[in-house]
Coordinates of C-alpha atoms and ligand atoms in Angstrom, one line a residue:
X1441 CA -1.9 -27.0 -22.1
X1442 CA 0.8 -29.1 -23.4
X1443 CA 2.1 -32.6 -22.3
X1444 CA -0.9 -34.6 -23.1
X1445 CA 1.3 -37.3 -24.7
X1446 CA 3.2 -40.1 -22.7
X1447 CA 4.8 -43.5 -23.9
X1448 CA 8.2 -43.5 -26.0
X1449 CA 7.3 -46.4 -29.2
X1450 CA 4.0 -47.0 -27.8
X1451 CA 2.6 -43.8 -27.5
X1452 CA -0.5 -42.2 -26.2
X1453 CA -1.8 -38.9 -26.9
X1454 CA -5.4 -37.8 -25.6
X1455 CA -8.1 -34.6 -26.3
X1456 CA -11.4 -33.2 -25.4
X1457 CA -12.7 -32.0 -22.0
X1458 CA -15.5 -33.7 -20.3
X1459 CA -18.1 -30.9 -21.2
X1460 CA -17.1 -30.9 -25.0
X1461 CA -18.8 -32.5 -27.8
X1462 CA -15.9 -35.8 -28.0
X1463 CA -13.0 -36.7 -26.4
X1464 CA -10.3 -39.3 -28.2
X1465 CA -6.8 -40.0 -28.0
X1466 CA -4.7 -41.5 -30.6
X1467 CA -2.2 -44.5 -29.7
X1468 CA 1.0 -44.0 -32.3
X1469 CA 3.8 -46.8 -32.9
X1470 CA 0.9 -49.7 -32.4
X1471 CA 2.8 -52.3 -34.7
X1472 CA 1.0 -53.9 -37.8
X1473 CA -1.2 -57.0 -37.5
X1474 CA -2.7 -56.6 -34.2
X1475 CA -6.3 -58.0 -34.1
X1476 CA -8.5 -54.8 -32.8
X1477 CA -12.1 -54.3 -33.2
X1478 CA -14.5 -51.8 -31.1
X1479 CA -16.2 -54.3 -29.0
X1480 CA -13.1 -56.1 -27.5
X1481 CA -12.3 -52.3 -26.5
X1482 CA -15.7 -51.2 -25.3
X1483 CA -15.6 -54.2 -23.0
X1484 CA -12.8 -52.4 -21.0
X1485 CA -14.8 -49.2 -21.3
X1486 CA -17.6 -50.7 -19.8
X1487 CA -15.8 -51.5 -16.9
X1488 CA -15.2 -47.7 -16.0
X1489 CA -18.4 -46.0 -17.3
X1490 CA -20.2 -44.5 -14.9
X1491 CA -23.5 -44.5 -13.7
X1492 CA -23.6 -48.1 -13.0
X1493 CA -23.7 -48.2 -8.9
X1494 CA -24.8 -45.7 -6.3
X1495 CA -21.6 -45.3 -5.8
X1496 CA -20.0 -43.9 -8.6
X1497 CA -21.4 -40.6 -10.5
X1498 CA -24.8 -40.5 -12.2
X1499 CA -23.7 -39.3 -15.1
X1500 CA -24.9 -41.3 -18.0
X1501 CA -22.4 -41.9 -20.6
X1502 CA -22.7 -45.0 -22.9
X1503 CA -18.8 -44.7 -23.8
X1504 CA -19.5 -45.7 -27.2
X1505 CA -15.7 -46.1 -29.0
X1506 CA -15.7 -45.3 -32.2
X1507 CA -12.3 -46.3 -33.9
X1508 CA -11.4 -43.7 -36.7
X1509 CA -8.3 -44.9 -38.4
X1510 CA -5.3 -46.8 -38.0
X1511 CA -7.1 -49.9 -38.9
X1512 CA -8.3 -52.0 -42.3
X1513 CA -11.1 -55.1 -42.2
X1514 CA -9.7 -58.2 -40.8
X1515 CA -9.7 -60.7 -43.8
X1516 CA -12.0 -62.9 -41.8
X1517 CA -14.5 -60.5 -41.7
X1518 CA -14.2 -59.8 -37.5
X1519 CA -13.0 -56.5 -36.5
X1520 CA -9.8 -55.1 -37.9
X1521 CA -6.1 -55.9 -37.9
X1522 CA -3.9 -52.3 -37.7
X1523 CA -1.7 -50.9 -40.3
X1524 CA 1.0 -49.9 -38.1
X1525 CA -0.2 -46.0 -38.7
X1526 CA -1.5 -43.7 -35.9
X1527 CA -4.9 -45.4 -34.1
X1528 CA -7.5 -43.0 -33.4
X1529 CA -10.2 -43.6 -31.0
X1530 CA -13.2 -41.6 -30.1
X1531 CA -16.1 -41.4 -27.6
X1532 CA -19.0 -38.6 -27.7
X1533 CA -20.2 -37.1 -24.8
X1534 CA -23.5 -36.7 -24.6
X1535 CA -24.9 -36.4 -21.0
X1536 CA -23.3 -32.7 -19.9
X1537 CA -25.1 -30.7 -17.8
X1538 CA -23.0 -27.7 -17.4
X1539 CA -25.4 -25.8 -15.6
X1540 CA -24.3 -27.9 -12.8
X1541 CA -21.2 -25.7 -12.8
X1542 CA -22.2 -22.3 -13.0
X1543 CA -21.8 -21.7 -9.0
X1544 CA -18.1 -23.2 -8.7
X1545 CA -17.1 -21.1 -12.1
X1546 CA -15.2 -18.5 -10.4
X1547 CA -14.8 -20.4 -6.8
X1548 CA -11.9 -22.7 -6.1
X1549 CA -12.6 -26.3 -4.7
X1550 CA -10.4 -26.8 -2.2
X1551 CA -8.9 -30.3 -3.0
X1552 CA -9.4 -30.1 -6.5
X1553 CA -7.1 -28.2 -9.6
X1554 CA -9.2 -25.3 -10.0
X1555 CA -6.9 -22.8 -8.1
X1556 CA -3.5 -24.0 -9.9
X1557 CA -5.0 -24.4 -13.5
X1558 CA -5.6 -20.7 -12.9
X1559 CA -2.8 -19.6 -11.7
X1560 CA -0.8 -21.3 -14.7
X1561 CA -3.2 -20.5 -17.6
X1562 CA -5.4 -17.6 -16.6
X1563 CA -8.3 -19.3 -17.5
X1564 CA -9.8 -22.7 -17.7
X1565 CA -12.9 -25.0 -18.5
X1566 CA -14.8 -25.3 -15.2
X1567 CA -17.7 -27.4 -17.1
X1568 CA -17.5 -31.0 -15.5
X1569 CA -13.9 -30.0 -14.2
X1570 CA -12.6 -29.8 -18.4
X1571 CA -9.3 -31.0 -19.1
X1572 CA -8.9 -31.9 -15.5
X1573 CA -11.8 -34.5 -14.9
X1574 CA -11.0 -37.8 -14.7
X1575 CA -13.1 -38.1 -18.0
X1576 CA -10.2 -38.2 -20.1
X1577 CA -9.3 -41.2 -18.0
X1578 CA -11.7 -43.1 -20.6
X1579 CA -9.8 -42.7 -23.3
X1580 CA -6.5 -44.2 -21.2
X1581 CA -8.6 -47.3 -20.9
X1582 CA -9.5 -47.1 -24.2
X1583 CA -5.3 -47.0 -25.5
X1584 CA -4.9 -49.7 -22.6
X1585 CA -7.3 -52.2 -24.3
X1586 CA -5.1 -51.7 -27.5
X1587 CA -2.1 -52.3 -25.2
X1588 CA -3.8 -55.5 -24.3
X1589 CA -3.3 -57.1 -27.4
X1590 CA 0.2 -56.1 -28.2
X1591 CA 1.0 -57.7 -24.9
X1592 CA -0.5 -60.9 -26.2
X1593 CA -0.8 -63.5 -23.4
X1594 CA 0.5 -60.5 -20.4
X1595 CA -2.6 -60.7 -18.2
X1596 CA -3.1 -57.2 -16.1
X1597 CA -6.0 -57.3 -13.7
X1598 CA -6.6 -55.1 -10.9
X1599 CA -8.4 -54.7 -8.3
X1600 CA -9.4 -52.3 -4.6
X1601 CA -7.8 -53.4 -1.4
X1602 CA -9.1 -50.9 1.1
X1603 CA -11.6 -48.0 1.0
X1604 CA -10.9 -45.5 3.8
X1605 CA -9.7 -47.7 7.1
X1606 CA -11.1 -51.1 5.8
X1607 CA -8.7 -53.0 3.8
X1608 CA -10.0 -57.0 2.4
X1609 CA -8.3 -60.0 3.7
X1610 CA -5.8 -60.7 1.6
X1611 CA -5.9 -64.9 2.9
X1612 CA -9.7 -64.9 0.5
X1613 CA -8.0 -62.6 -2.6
X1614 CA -10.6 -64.3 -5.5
X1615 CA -9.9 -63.0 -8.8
X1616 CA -13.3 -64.5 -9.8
X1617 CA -15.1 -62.0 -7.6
X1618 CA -13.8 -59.2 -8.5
X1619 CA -16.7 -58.8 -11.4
X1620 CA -19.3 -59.7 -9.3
X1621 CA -19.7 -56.2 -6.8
X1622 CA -19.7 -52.9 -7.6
X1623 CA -16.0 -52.1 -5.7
X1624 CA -14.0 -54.0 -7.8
X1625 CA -13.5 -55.9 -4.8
X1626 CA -11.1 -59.1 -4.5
X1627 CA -12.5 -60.4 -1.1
X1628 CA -16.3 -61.4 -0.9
X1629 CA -16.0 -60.9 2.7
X1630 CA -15.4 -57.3 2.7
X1631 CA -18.3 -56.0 0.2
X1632 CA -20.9 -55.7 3.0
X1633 CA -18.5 -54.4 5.1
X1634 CA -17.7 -51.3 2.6
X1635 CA -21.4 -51.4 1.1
X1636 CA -22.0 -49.8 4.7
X1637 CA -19.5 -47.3 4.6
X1638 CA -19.9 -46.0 1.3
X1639 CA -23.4 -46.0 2.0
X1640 CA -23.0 -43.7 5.1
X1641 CA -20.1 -41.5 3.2
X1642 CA -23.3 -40.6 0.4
X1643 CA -25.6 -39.8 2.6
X1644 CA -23.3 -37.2 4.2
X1645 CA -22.7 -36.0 1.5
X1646 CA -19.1 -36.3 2.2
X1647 CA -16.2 -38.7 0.1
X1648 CA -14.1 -41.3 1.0
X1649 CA -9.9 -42.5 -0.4
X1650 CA -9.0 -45.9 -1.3
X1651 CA -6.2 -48.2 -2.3
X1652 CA -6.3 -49.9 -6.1
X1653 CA -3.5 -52.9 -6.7
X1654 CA -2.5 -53.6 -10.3
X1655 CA -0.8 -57.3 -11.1
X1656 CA 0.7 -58.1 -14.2
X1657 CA 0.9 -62.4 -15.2
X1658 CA 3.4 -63.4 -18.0
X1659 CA 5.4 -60.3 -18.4
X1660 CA 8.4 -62.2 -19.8
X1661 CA 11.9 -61.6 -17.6
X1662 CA 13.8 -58.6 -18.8
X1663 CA 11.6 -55.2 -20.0
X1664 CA 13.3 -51.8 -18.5
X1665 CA 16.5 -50.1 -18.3
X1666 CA 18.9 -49.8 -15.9
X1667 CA 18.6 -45.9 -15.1
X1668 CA 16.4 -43.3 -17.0
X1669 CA 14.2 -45.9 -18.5
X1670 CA 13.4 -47.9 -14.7
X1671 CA 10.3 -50.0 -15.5
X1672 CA 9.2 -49.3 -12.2
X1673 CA 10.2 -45.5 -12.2
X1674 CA 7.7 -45.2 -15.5
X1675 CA 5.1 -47.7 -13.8
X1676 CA 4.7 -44.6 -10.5
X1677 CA 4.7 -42.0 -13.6
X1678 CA 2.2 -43.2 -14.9
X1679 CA 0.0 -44.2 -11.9
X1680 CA 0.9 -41.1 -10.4
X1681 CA -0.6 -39.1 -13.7
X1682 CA -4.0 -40.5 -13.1
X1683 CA -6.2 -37.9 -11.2
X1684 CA -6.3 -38.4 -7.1
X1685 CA -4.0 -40.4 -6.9
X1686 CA -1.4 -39.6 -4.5
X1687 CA 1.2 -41.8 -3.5
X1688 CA 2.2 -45.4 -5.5
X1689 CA 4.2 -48.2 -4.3
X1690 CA 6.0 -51.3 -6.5
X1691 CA 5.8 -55.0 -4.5
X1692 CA 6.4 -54.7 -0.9
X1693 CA 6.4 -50.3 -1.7
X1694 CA 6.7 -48.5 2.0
X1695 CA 6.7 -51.5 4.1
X1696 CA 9.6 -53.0 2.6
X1697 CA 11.2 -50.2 5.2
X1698 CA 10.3 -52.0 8.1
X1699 CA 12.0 -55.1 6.5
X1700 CA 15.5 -56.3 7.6
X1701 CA 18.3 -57.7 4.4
X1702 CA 16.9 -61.0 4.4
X1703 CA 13.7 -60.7 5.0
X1704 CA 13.2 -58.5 1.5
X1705 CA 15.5 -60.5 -0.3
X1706 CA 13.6 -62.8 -3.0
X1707 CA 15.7 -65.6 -3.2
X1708 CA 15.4 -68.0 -6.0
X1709 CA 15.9 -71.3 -7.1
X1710 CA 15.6 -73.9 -10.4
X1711 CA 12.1 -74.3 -10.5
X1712 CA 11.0 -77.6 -12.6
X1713 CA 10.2 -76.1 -15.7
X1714 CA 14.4 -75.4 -16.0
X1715 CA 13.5 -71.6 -15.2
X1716 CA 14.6 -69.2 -12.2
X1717 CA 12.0 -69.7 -9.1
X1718 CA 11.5 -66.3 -6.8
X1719 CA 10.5 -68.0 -3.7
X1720 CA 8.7 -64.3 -2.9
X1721 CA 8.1 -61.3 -4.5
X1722 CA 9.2 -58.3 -2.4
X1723 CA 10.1 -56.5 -5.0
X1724 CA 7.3 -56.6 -7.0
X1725 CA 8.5 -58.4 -10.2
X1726 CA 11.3 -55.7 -10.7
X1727 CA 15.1 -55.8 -10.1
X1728 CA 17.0 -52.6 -11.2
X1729 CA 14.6 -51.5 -13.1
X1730 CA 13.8 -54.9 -15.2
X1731 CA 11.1 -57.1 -15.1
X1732 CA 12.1 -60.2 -13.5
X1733 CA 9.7 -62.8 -14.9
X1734 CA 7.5 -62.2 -11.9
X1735 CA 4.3 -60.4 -12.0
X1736 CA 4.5 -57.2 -11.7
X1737 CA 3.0 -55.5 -8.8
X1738 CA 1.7 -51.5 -8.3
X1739 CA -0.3 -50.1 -5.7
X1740 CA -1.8 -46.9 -5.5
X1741 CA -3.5 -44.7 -3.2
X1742 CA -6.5 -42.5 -4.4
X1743 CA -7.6 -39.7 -2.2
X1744 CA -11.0 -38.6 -1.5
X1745 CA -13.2 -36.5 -4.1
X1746 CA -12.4 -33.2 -3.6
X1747 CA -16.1 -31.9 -5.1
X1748 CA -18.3 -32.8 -1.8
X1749 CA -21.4 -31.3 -0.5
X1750 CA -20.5 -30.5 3.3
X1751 CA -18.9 -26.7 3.2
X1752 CA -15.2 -26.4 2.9
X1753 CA -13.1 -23.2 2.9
X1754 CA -11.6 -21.2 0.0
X1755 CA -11.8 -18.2 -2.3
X1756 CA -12.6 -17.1 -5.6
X1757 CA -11.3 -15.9 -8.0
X1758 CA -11.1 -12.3 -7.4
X1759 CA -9.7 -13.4 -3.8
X1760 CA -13.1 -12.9 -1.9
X1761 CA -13.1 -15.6 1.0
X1762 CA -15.7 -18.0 0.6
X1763 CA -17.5 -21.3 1.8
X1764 CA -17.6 -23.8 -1.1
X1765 CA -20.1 -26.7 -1.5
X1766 CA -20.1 -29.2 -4.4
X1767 CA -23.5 -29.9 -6.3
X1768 CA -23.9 -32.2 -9.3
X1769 CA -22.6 -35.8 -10.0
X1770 CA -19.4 -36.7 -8.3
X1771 CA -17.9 -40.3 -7.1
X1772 CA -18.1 -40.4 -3.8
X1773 CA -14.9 -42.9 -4.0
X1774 CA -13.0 -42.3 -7.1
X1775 CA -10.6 -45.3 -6.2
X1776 CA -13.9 -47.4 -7.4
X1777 CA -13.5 -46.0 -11.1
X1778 CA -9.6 -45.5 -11.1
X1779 CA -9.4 -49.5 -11.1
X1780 CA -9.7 -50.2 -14.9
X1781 CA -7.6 -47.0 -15.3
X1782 CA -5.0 -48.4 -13.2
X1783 CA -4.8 -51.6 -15.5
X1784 CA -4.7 -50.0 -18.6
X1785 CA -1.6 -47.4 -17.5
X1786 CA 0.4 -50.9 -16.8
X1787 CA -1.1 -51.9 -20.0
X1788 CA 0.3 -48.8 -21.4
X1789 CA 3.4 -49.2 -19.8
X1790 CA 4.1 -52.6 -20.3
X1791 CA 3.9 -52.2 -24.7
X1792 CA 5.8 -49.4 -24.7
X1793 CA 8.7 -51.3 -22.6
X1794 CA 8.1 -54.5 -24.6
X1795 CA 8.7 -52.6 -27.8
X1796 CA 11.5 -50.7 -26.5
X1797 CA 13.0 -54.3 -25.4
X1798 CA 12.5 -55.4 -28.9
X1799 CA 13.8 -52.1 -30.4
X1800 CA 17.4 -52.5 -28.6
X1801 CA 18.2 -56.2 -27.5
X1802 CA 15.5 -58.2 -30.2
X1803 CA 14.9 -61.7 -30.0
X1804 CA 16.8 -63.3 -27.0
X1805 CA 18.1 -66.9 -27.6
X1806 CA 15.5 -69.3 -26.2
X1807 CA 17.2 -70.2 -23.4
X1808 CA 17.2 -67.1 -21.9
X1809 CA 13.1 -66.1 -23.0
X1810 CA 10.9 -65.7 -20.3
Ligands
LIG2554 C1 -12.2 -42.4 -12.1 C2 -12.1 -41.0 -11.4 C3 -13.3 -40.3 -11.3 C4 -13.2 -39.0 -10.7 N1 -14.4 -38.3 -10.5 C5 -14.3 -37.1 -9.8 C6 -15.5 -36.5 -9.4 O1 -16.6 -36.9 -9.7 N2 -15.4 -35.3 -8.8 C7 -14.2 -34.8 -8.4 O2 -14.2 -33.7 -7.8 N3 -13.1 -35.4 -8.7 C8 -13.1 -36.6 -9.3 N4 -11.9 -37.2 -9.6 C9 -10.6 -36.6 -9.2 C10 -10.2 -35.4 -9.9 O3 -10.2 -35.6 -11.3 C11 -8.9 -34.9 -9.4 O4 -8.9 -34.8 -8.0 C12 -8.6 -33.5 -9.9 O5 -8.3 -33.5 -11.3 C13 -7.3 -32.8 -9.3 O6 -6.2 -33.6 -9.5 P1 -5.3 -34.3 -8.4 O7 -6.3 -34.8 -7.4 O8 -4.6 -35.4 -9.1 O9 -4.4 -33.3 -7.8 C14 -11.9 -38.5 -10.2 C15 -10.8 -39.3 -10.4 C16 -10.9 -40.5 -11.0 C17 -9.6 -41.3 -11.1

């Protein structure tokens, strides 16, 4: 199974399979001198380990990063600083229960990547979904919090605007809230509201599809390239490669088609600090393919878990038709978990554009720094 590497300077390749002993990944072209240590990163971990809500999977993972190289002491004694060589990270697994498997071995989910992963390879790892659960989504964060700090003072935050039909009022958007309720949630006023639905989606054993935003603060004015290297044509990429998520949009995204000329348009003025001023943001802090100056906005949709317990249609392996039901430990709303994954692919994204930036145009004069 190849392609398991994506970024061009800042680069991210992950490993392991959620029923294996470890998974890990190992983030190449970090540059030297960047402050890392385990619990600055495990602090982003924490934030998509499961098990910490009904309403994300009981499986019990601690998520404990280990980092394995790619580092030295910090002279002050806190954490490490990075050598510039390949980063390795890695997390054991140690709440598998495989058994939980055995009766979708040789079926096909409907909804899920059982049916095409044999089609393409002949075989595959049905334990826990293998390569194709969204555990390998941990070690994304884990790269992300690295990306993090070679973004210095970029803030990405994310956060869920809708779950099924009920999407938050975007008038009461708190950042400050967002920590405080197990949906990632951005408006207190809608927690209750979707504490009911997700509530009535588990008992039915059924599963629900939700909408994650991703903003990026600070990104200075000018990362991407004009064609092949679009910042926002990487940005879908790389949403888009995070399991269920089907469809991503950048700033105003689809409804910018119901928009007329100068209604999309962000004009712009001198604001006070001598700087361009976008009175809006339409385009979601990106202008052919370079970062304006403005944050950076992503949006995408996450459809429902495919593993469910009501019976759906499908077929084996050997072709026999079949009713298939999901046991075991599933999210019933996966857009819950996907929202610290969604920050660290912008994360991602954004070093690997900064250093590219730096790699062909350098230091801009400072009149024209962001
Ligand atoms: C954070 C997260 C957790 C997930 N957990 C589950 C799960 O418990 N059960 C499941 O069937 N799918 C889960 N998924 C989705 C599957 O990994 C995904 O649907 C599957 O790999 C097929 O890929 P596709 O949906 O992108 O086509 C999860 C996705 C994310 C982002």
């Amino acid at each position: 199974m190849s392609h398991n590497t994506f970024g061009h300077l800042f680069r991210v390749t992950t490993w392991g399979e959620s029923h294996g002993p470890a998974i890990g990944c190992v983030v190449d072209g970090c540059p030297p001198g960047i402050s890392v240590s385990e619990p600055e990163i495990q602090l982003d971990l924490d934030r998509r380990r499961p098990g910490q809500s009904r309403y994300t999977t009981q499986r019990r993972e601690p998520d404990a990063v280990r980092i394995l190289s790619g580092v030295v002491p910090a002279r002050d004694g806190e954490g490490f600083v990075t050598t510039g060589t390949p980063i390795s990270l890695q997390i054991e697994n140690v709440d598998q229960r495989s058994k939980d498997y055995s009766d979708i071995a040789d079926r096909y989910r409907p909804g899920h990547a059982d049916f095409t992963y044999d089609e393409k390879y002949g075989l595959r790892d049905p334990r826990g979904g293998g390569r194709s659960s969204a555990r390998e989504t941990a070690m994304r964060v884990a790269a992300g919090a690295i990306a993090r700090k070679v973004l210095g003072g970029v803030v990405v935050r994310a956060a869920l605007v809708q779950i099924g039909d009920i999407t938050i009022d975007r008038a009461r958007w708190d950042w400050d809230t967002v920590g405080d309720n197990p949906f990632f949630c951005p408006d207190p006023g809608t927690v209750e509201r979707w504490t009911a639905l997700l509530d009535g989606v588990r008992k039915r054993g059924s599963s629900i599809g939700a909408v994650v935003e991703v903003v990026a603060e600070n990104v200075p004015a000018g990362l991407g390239a004009p064609l092949y290297g679009k910042l926002d044509a990487d940005l879908a990429s790389a949403m888009m490669s995070i399991n269920a998520v089907k469809g991503v949009e950048i700033g105003a995204g689809f409804s910018a088609a119901a928009l007329s000329g100068e209604e999309n348009a962000d004009e712009i003025r001198m604001g006070n600090d001598g700087r361009p001023l976008f009175l809006t943001n339409n385009a979601g802090g990106i202008l052919g393919g370079i970062s304006t100056g403005q944050p950076v906005v992503a949006r995408f949709a996450v459809k429902p878990t495919s593993s469910i317990l009501i019976p759906k249609r499908s077929i084996d392996s050997t072709g026999q038709e079949i009713d298939v039901v999901t046991k075991g430990r599933h999210d019933p709303c996966v857009g819950i978990r996907a929202v610290p994954v969604g920050e660290a692919m912008m994360a991602i994204v954004l070093a690997d554009h900064l250093l590219r930036d730096r790699a062909q145009v350098g230091e801009r004069p400072a009149w024209r720094k962001g």
